[in-house]
Coordinates of C-alpha atoms and ligand atoms in Angstrom, one line a residue:
M5 CA 26.8 -132.0 169.6
N6 CA 29.9 -133.4 171.2
K7 CA 31.4 -136.0 169.5
K8 CA 32.1 -138.0 172.3
H9 CA 28.3 -138.1 173.0
I10 CA 27.7 -139.6 170.1
T11 CA 26.1 -143.4 170.1
L12 CA 27.0 -146.2 167.6
G13 CA 23.8 -146.4 167.3
E14 CA 22.9 -142.4 166.2
F15 CA 26.0 -142.5 164.1
I16 CA 24.7 -145.2 162.0
I17 CA 21.6 -143.4 161.3
D18 CA 23.5 -140.0 160.7
N19 CA 25.9 -142.0 158.2
Q20 CA 23.3 -144.1 156.1
K21 CA 23.4 -141.7 153.4
H22 CA 26.7 -142.7 152.7
F23 CA 25.7 -145.9 151.6
K24 CA 25.8 -146.3 148.2
Y25 CA 22.6 -148.6 148.0
S26 CA 20.7 -146.9 151.0
S27 CA 18.2 -149.0 152.1
G28 CA 18.2 -149.1 155.9
E29 CA 18.9 -152.8 155.7
L30 CA 22.9 -152.3 156.3
S31 CA 22.2 -149.9 159.3
R32 CA 20.3 -152.6 160.8
L33 CA 22.5 -155.3 159.9
I34 CA 25.1 -153.7 161.8
N35 CA 23.1 -152.8 164.4
S36 CA 22.4 -156.5 165.1
I37 CA 26.1 -156.9 165.1
R38 CA 26.1 -154.0 167.8
L39 CA 23.7 -155.8 169.6
A40 CA 26.1 -158.8 169.7
A41 CA 29.0 -157.6 170.6
K42 CA 27.3 -156.4 173.7
I43 CA 26.3 -160.1 174.7
V44 CA 29.6 -161.8 173.9
N45 CA 31.1 -158.8 175.9
H46 CA 29.3 -159.4 179.1
K47 CA 30.2 -163.4 178.8
V48 CA 33.6 -162.4 178.2
N49 CA 34.2 -160.2 180.7
K50 CA 32.9 -162.8 183.2
A51 CA 34.9 -165.8 181.7
G52 CA 36.5 -166.8 184.9
L53 CA 33.3 -166.5 186.7
V54 CA 31.3 -169.1 184.9
D55 CA 32.2 -172.1 183.3
I56 CA 33.2 -170.8 180.1
L57 CA 36.6 -170.9 179.9
G58 CA 38.5 -173.8 178.3
A59 CA 38.5 -176.4 175.1
A60 CA 34.9 -177.5 174.1
G61 CA 36.4 -180.8 173.0
E62 CA 35.6 -180.6 169.2
T63 CA 37.9 -179.4 166.5
N64 CA 36.7 -177.3 163.6
I65 CA 36.7 -178.0 159.8
Q66 CA 40.1 -176.6 159.7
G67 CA 41.4 -179.0 162.8
E68 CA 41.9 -176.4 165.4
D69 CA 40.6 -177.0 168.7
Q70 CA 37.3 -174.9 169.4
Q71 CA 37.1 -173.0 172.7
K72 CA 33.8 -172.9 174.6
L73 CA 33.9 -169.3 174.0
D74 CA 34.3 -170.0 170.0
I75 CA 31.2 -172.2 170.0
Y76 CA 29.3 -169.4 172.1
A77 CA 30.4 -166.2 170.0
N78 CA 29.4 -167.8 167.1
E79 CA 26.2 -168.5 168.1
V80 CA 25.4 -165.4 169.5
F81 CA 26.6 -163.7 166.6
K82 CA 24.7 -166.4 164.0
S83 CA 21.4 -165.8 165.8
A84 CA 21.2 -161.6 166.1
L85 CA 21.8 -161.8 162.0
I86 CA 19.3 -164.7 161.7
N87 CA 16.6 -163.7 164.2
R88 CA 16.2 -160.4 162.3
E89 CA 16.1 -161.6 159.3
I90 CA 18.2 -158.9 157.5
V91 CA 21.0 -161.0 155.5
C92 CA 20.9 -163.9 153.2
G93 CA 23.9 -166.0 154.1
I94 CA 26.7 -166.7 156.8
A95 CA 30.1 -168.1 156.7
S96 CA 32.0 -168.4 159.6
E97 CA 35.7 -169.6 160.9
E98 CA 33.9 -172.1 163.1
E99 CA 31.2 -173.5 160.3
D100 CA 31.8 -175.7 158.0
D101 CA 30.0 -174.5 155.0
F102 CA 28.1 -171.5 154.8
I103 CA 24.8 -171.1 155.7
I104 CA 21.4 -170.1 153.5
I105 CA 19.0 -167.8 155.5
Q106 CA 15.8 -167.7 154.1
G107 CA 14.4 -164.8 155.8
K108 CA 11.1 -162.6 156.1
N109 CA 8.9 -164.8 153.8
N110 CA 11.2 -167.7 153.6
A111 CA 11.7 -165.5 150.1
H112 CA 15.2 -165.6 150.3
N113 CA 15.3 -161.5 149.2
N114 CA 17.6 -160.3 151.6
K115 CA 20.6 -158.6 149.9
Y116 CA 23.7 -158.7 152.3
I117 CA 25.6 -161.6 153.0
V118 CA 28.1 -162.0 156.2
L119 CA 31.1 -163.5 157.0
M120 CA 33.0 -163.7 160.5
D121 CA 35.8 -164.7 163.0
P122 CA 33.1 -164.7 166.0
L123 CA 36.2 -164.7 168.1
D124 CA 39.6 -164.2 167.4
G125 CA 43.1 -164.9 169.5
S126 CA 40.8 -167.5 171.1
S127 CA 43.8 -169.3 172.7
N128 CA 44.5 -166.1 174.5
I129 CA 40.7 -166.7 176.5
D130 CA 42.4 -168.4 179.3
V131 CA 44.6 -166.2 180.4
N132 CA 42.5 -163.1 180.3
V133 CA 44.1 -161.4 177.5
S134 CA 42.1 -159.3 175.0
V135 CA 40.3 -161.4 172.3
G136 CA 37.9 -160.1 169.8
T137 CA 35.7 -160.9 166.9
I138 CA 35.9 -159.9 163.0
F139 CA 33.2 -159.6 160.6
S140 CA 32.8 -158.5 156.8
I141 CA 29.7 -157.8 155.1
Y142 CA 28.9 -157.9 151.3
R143 CA 26.1 -157.6 148.8
R144 CA 25.1 -160.8 147.2
V145 CA 25.9 -161.6 143.5
T146 CA 23.3 -163.7 142.8
P147 CA 20.0 -162.7 141.6
L148 CA 17.3 -162.4 144.6
G149 CA 14.7 -164.8 145.3
M150 CA 17.1 -167.8 145.4
P151 CA 19.2 -169.4 148.1
V152 CA 22.8 -167.9 148.4
K153 CA 25.1 -170.0 146.5
K154 CA 29.5 -170.2 147.3
E155 CA 29.5 -167.4 144.5
D156 CA 28.3 -165.0 146.8
F157 CA 31.0 -165.7 149.3
L158 CA 34.1 -165.6 147.1
Q159 CA 34.3 -162.1 146.1
K160 CA 37.3 -160.0 146.1
G161 CA 37.9 -158.1 149.4
S162 CA 37.6 -154.9 147.4
E163 CA 33.9 -155.9 146.7
Q164 CA 33.1 -155.6 150.7
V165 CA 30.6 -152.8 151.6
A166 CA 31.5 -152.5 155.3
A167 CA 33.9 -154.4 157.7
G168 CA 34.6 -154.0 161.4
Y169 CA 36.0 -155.5 164.3
I170 CA 35.3 -155.5 168.0
V171 CA 37.9 -155.7 170.6
Y172 CA 36.9 -156.9 174.4
G173 CA 39.7 -155.4 176.3
T174 CA 40.7 -153.0 178.7
S175 CA 37.4 -151.6 177.4
T176 CA 35.2 -152.9 174.6
M177 CA 35.8 -151.2 171.1
L178 CA 33.7 -151.6 168.1
V179 CA 35.8 -150.6 165.2
Y180 CA 34.1 -150.2 161.7
T181 CA 33.8 -148.8 158.5
A182 CA 31.3 -148.4 155.8
G183 CA 33.8 -147.0 153.2
H184 CA 33.7 -143.9 154.1
G185 CA 36.8 -143.7 157.0
V186 CA 37.1 -145.5 160.3
N187 CA 35.4 -144.6 163.1
G188 CA 35.9 -146.6 166.6
F189 CA 33.2 -146.7 169.3
T190 CA 33.8 -147.3 173.2
L191 CA 31.2 -149.6 175.5
N192 CA 30.1 -147.6 178.4
P193 CA 29.5 -151.2 180.3
A194 CA 27.0 -149.1 182.9
I195 CA 24.7 -147.5 180.3
G196 CA 25.2 -150.3 177.9
S197 CA 26.1 -148.0 174.6
F198 CA 28.5 -147.6 172.4
Y199 CA 30.0 -144.0 172.1
L200 CA 31.9 -142.4 169.2
S201 CA 35.4 -141.9 171.0
H202 CA 37.9 -142.5 168.0
P203 CA 36.5 -140.8 165.1
N204 CA 38.0 -141.0 161.7
M205 CA 40.9 -143.4 162.7
Q206 CA 44.2 -142.8 160.7
F207 CA 47.3 -145.0 160.6
P208 CA 50.3 -143.2 161.0
K209 CA 52.3 -143.3 157.7
T210 CA 55.3 -145.0 159.8
G211 CA 55.9 -146.2 163.2
N212 CA 58.3 -148.2 165.1
I213 CA 56.4 -151.0 166.2
F214 CA 56.8 -154.9 164.7
S215 CA 54.1 -157.2 165.2
I216 CA 55.5 -161.3 164.2
N217 CA 55.5 -164.4 166.0
E218 CA 59.3 -164.4 165.9
G219 CA 59.2 -167.9 167.6
N220 CA 58.8 -169.1 164.2
Y221 CA 61.7 -167.3 162.8
A222 CA 63.7 -170.5 161.2
H223 CA 60.5 -171.3 158.9
F224 CA 59.8 -168.2 157.5
P225 CA 60.8 -166.9 154.0
Q226 CA 64.3 -165.3 153.7
G227 CA 62.7 -161.9 153.0
V228 CA 60.8 -161.8 156.3
K229 CA 64.2 -163.0 157.8
N230 CA 66.0 -159.9 156.4
Y231 CA 63.2 -157.6 157.1
I232 CA 63.0 -158.3 161.0
K233 CA 67.1 -157.9 160.8
Y234 CA 66.2 -154.3 159.3
C235 CA 63.7 -153.6 162.3
Q236 CA 66.2 -154.9 165.1
A237 CA 69.3 -153.0 163.7
E238 CA 70.9 -150.3 165.4
E239 CA 69.9 -146.9 163.5
E240 CA 68.8 -143.7 163.9
D241 CA 65.0 -144.4 163.9
R242 CA 65.5 -148.0 165.1
P243 CA 65.6 -150.5 166.7
Y244 CA 61.8 -150.9 166.7
T245 CA 59.8 -152.0 169.3
F246 CA 58.4 -155.9 169.2
R247 CA 54.8 -156.3 170.3
Y248 CA 52.8 -159.4 169.8
I249 CA 49.6 -160.0 171.7
G250 CA 48.9 -162.9 169.7
S251 CA 44.8 -161.8 168.9
M252 CA 45.2 -160.2 165.7
V253 CA 42.4 -157.6 166.2
S254 CA 44.5 -156.7 169.5
D255 CA 47.5 -156.6 167.8
F256 CA 46.6 -154.9 164.7
H257 CA 44.2 -152.0 166.9
R258 CA 47.6 -150.8 168.8
N259 CA 49.6 -150.4 165.5
M260 CA 46.7 -148.4 163.9
I261 CA 46.7 -145.9 167.1
R262 CA 50.1 -145.6 167.1
G263 CA 51.4 -147.0 164.2
G264 CA 52.9 -150.1 163.3
I265 CA 53.1 -153.1 161.5
Y266 CA 51.6 -156.7 161.5
I267 CA 52.7 -159.6 159.6
Y268 CA 51.6 -163.3 159.5
P269 CA 53.6 -164.7 157.0
S270 CA 54.0 -168.0 155.1
S271 CA 56.5 -170.2 156.4
S272 CA 58.1 -173.7 155.7
K273 CA 55.2 -175.3 158.0
A274 CA 52.5 -173.4 156.8
P275 CA 52.9 -172.1 153.2
K276 CA 49.9 -169.9 152.8
G277 CA 50.5 -168.6 156.9
K278 CA 47.9 -169.1 159.2
L279 CA 45.3 -166.3 158.7
R280 CA 42.3 -166.7 156.9
L281 CA 41.5 -164.5 153.8
L282 CA 37.8 -164.3 154.1
Y283 CA 37.1 -163.8 157.9
E284 CA 40.4 -161.9 158.9
C285 CA 42.5 -160.6 156.1
N286 CA 39.9 -159.0 153.6
P287 CA 37.9 -157.0 156.3
I288 CA 41.4 -156.2 158.4
A289 CA 42.7 -154.9 154.6
F290 CA 39.6 -152.8 154.3
I291 CA 39.8 -151.0 157.5
T292 CA 43.6 -150.7 156.8
E293 CA 43.0 -148.9 153.7
Q294 CA 40.5 -146.9 154.8
A295 CA 42.5 -145.5 157.7
G296 CA 45.5 -144.6 155.1
G297 CA 47.4 -147.8 156.0
K298 CA 48.4 -150.9 153.6
A299 CA 47.6 -154.8 153.6
T300 CA 49.4 -157.2 151.4
D301 CA 50.3 -160.7 151.1
G302 CA 54.2 -159.2 150.7
H303 CA 54.0 -158.7 146.8
Q304 CA 50.3 -158.2 146.3
R305 CA 47.3 -156.7 147.4
I306 CA 44.9 -158.5 150.1
M307 CA 41.7 -156.9 148.7
D308 CA 42.6 -158.1 145.1
I309 CA 43.1 -162.0 146.0
Q310 CA 40.1 -163.8 144.2
P311 CA 39.3 -166.4 146.7
T312 CA 39.0 -169.8 145.7
E313 CA 37.6 -171.5 148.7
L314 CA 35.9 -170.1 152.0
H315 CA 38.4 -170.9 154.7
E316 CA 41.3 -170.6 152.6
R317 CA 44.4 -168.8 154.4
V318 CA 46.7 -166.1 153.4
P319 CA 50.2 -164.6 154.5
I320 CA 49.4 -161.0 155.8
F321 CA 51.7 -157.7 155.9
C322 CA 49.1 -154.9 157.4
G323 CA 49.7 -151.5 158.6
S324 CA 51.6 -148.0 158.5
I325 CA 52.2 -147.5 154.7
K326 CA 55.9 -146.7 154.9
M327 CA 57.0 -150.0 157.0
V328 CA 54.8 -152.5 155.0
E329 CA 56.4 -150.6 151.3
K330 CA 59.4 -151.3 153.5
A331 CA 59.1 -155.1 154.1
E332 CA 57.7 -155.7 150.6
S333 CA 60.8 -154.6 149.2
F334 CA 62.6 -157.1 151.4
M335 CA 60.2 -159.7 150.0
K336 CA 61.2 -158.8 146.5
E337 CA 64.7 -159.3 147.2
Ligands
AHG412 P1 41.8 -167.3 166.0 O1 41.8 -167.5 167.4 O2 40.5 -167.2 165.4 O3 42.5 -169.3 165.4 O4 42.9 -166.6 165.3 C1 44.2 -166.8 165.9 C2 45.0 -165.5 165.1 C3 45.6 -164.2 165.3 O5 44.3 -163.8 166.1 C4 46.6 -164.4 166.0 O6 47.4 -163.3 165.2 C5 46.9 -165.5 165.6 O7 46.1 -166.8 165.6 C6 48.4 -165.9 166.6 O8 49.0 -167.2 166.2 P2 50.5 -167.8 166.6 O9 50.0 -168.3 167.8 O10 50.6 -169.2 165.5 O11 51.3 -166.6 166.8
MN413 MN1 41.3 -165.4 164.4
MN414 MN1 38.3 -167.7 165.9

């Protein structure tokens, strides 16, 4: 069959055999994310028409203003996962604490937990710029039959069984990995199905795009400042092109296709950076590595970091392997 005609649903079933623990549960889980993605997509697409733009008037536990669509997306993904009784716990950027899900017969017998950033780049919604959703899936470490505990959520990124993102862009795409490469699916809005459009996505080994909020330059560590100057220098292969959308998912997606580096470093204002290890950096790092790229905090592999709290932040350098290695060499100096 022509690859372009494979739907995400078919792909999930075809690839079930690759899962280390094949029981169909992970397939069902990804299917429910697919469903939630379509619902959120529908809302995001008509955001200017219905009363869904703007701030909700609340802040999340991290002190950030919540947008109405942050809350909406959070509810849609939560209910898609809870109603289908396939996960035992959820943690979300928009929730203060993790959520325990009892599952069938209130038995706490489900194996998987999901961590998510339901709407990434939400400050871009009101101005019609692409936003996204990021998700990360683990097996619980506590025994079945008991409510999930914090330790189920505080696993290293290297323990992820699947991760992905949805980008609500000029077209809507779902990109995910279950540890056997990265595949991208584009939504055909007329039919409501995702089709395999980007099989086996790979980061070019190097590229010429750098993405970082240079407005914070004065607050960056010296290594980052020096790397920015390196990117801007007039050389055979440089200056690089600077691109920054301000939605990590979109910046990342472009860089994975074109070749580039995305950096959200520490700064004197935010010593641990801005992006969240569990909801943003680990899933993006898993996809990066599965696509042949590299993701570090400037010194250490993101997926080797032992999390200590749910909402913790971490600096991130991710993208084409040669570019990340070059940036790391500046961080060492
Ligand atoms: P969120 O909307 O989930 O809080 O995340 C926004 C993140 C990320 O998507 C983006 O790259 C970054 O914030 C932009 O931050 P700055 O405006 O500080 O550059
Ligand atoms: Mn985010
Ligand atoms: Mn968010």
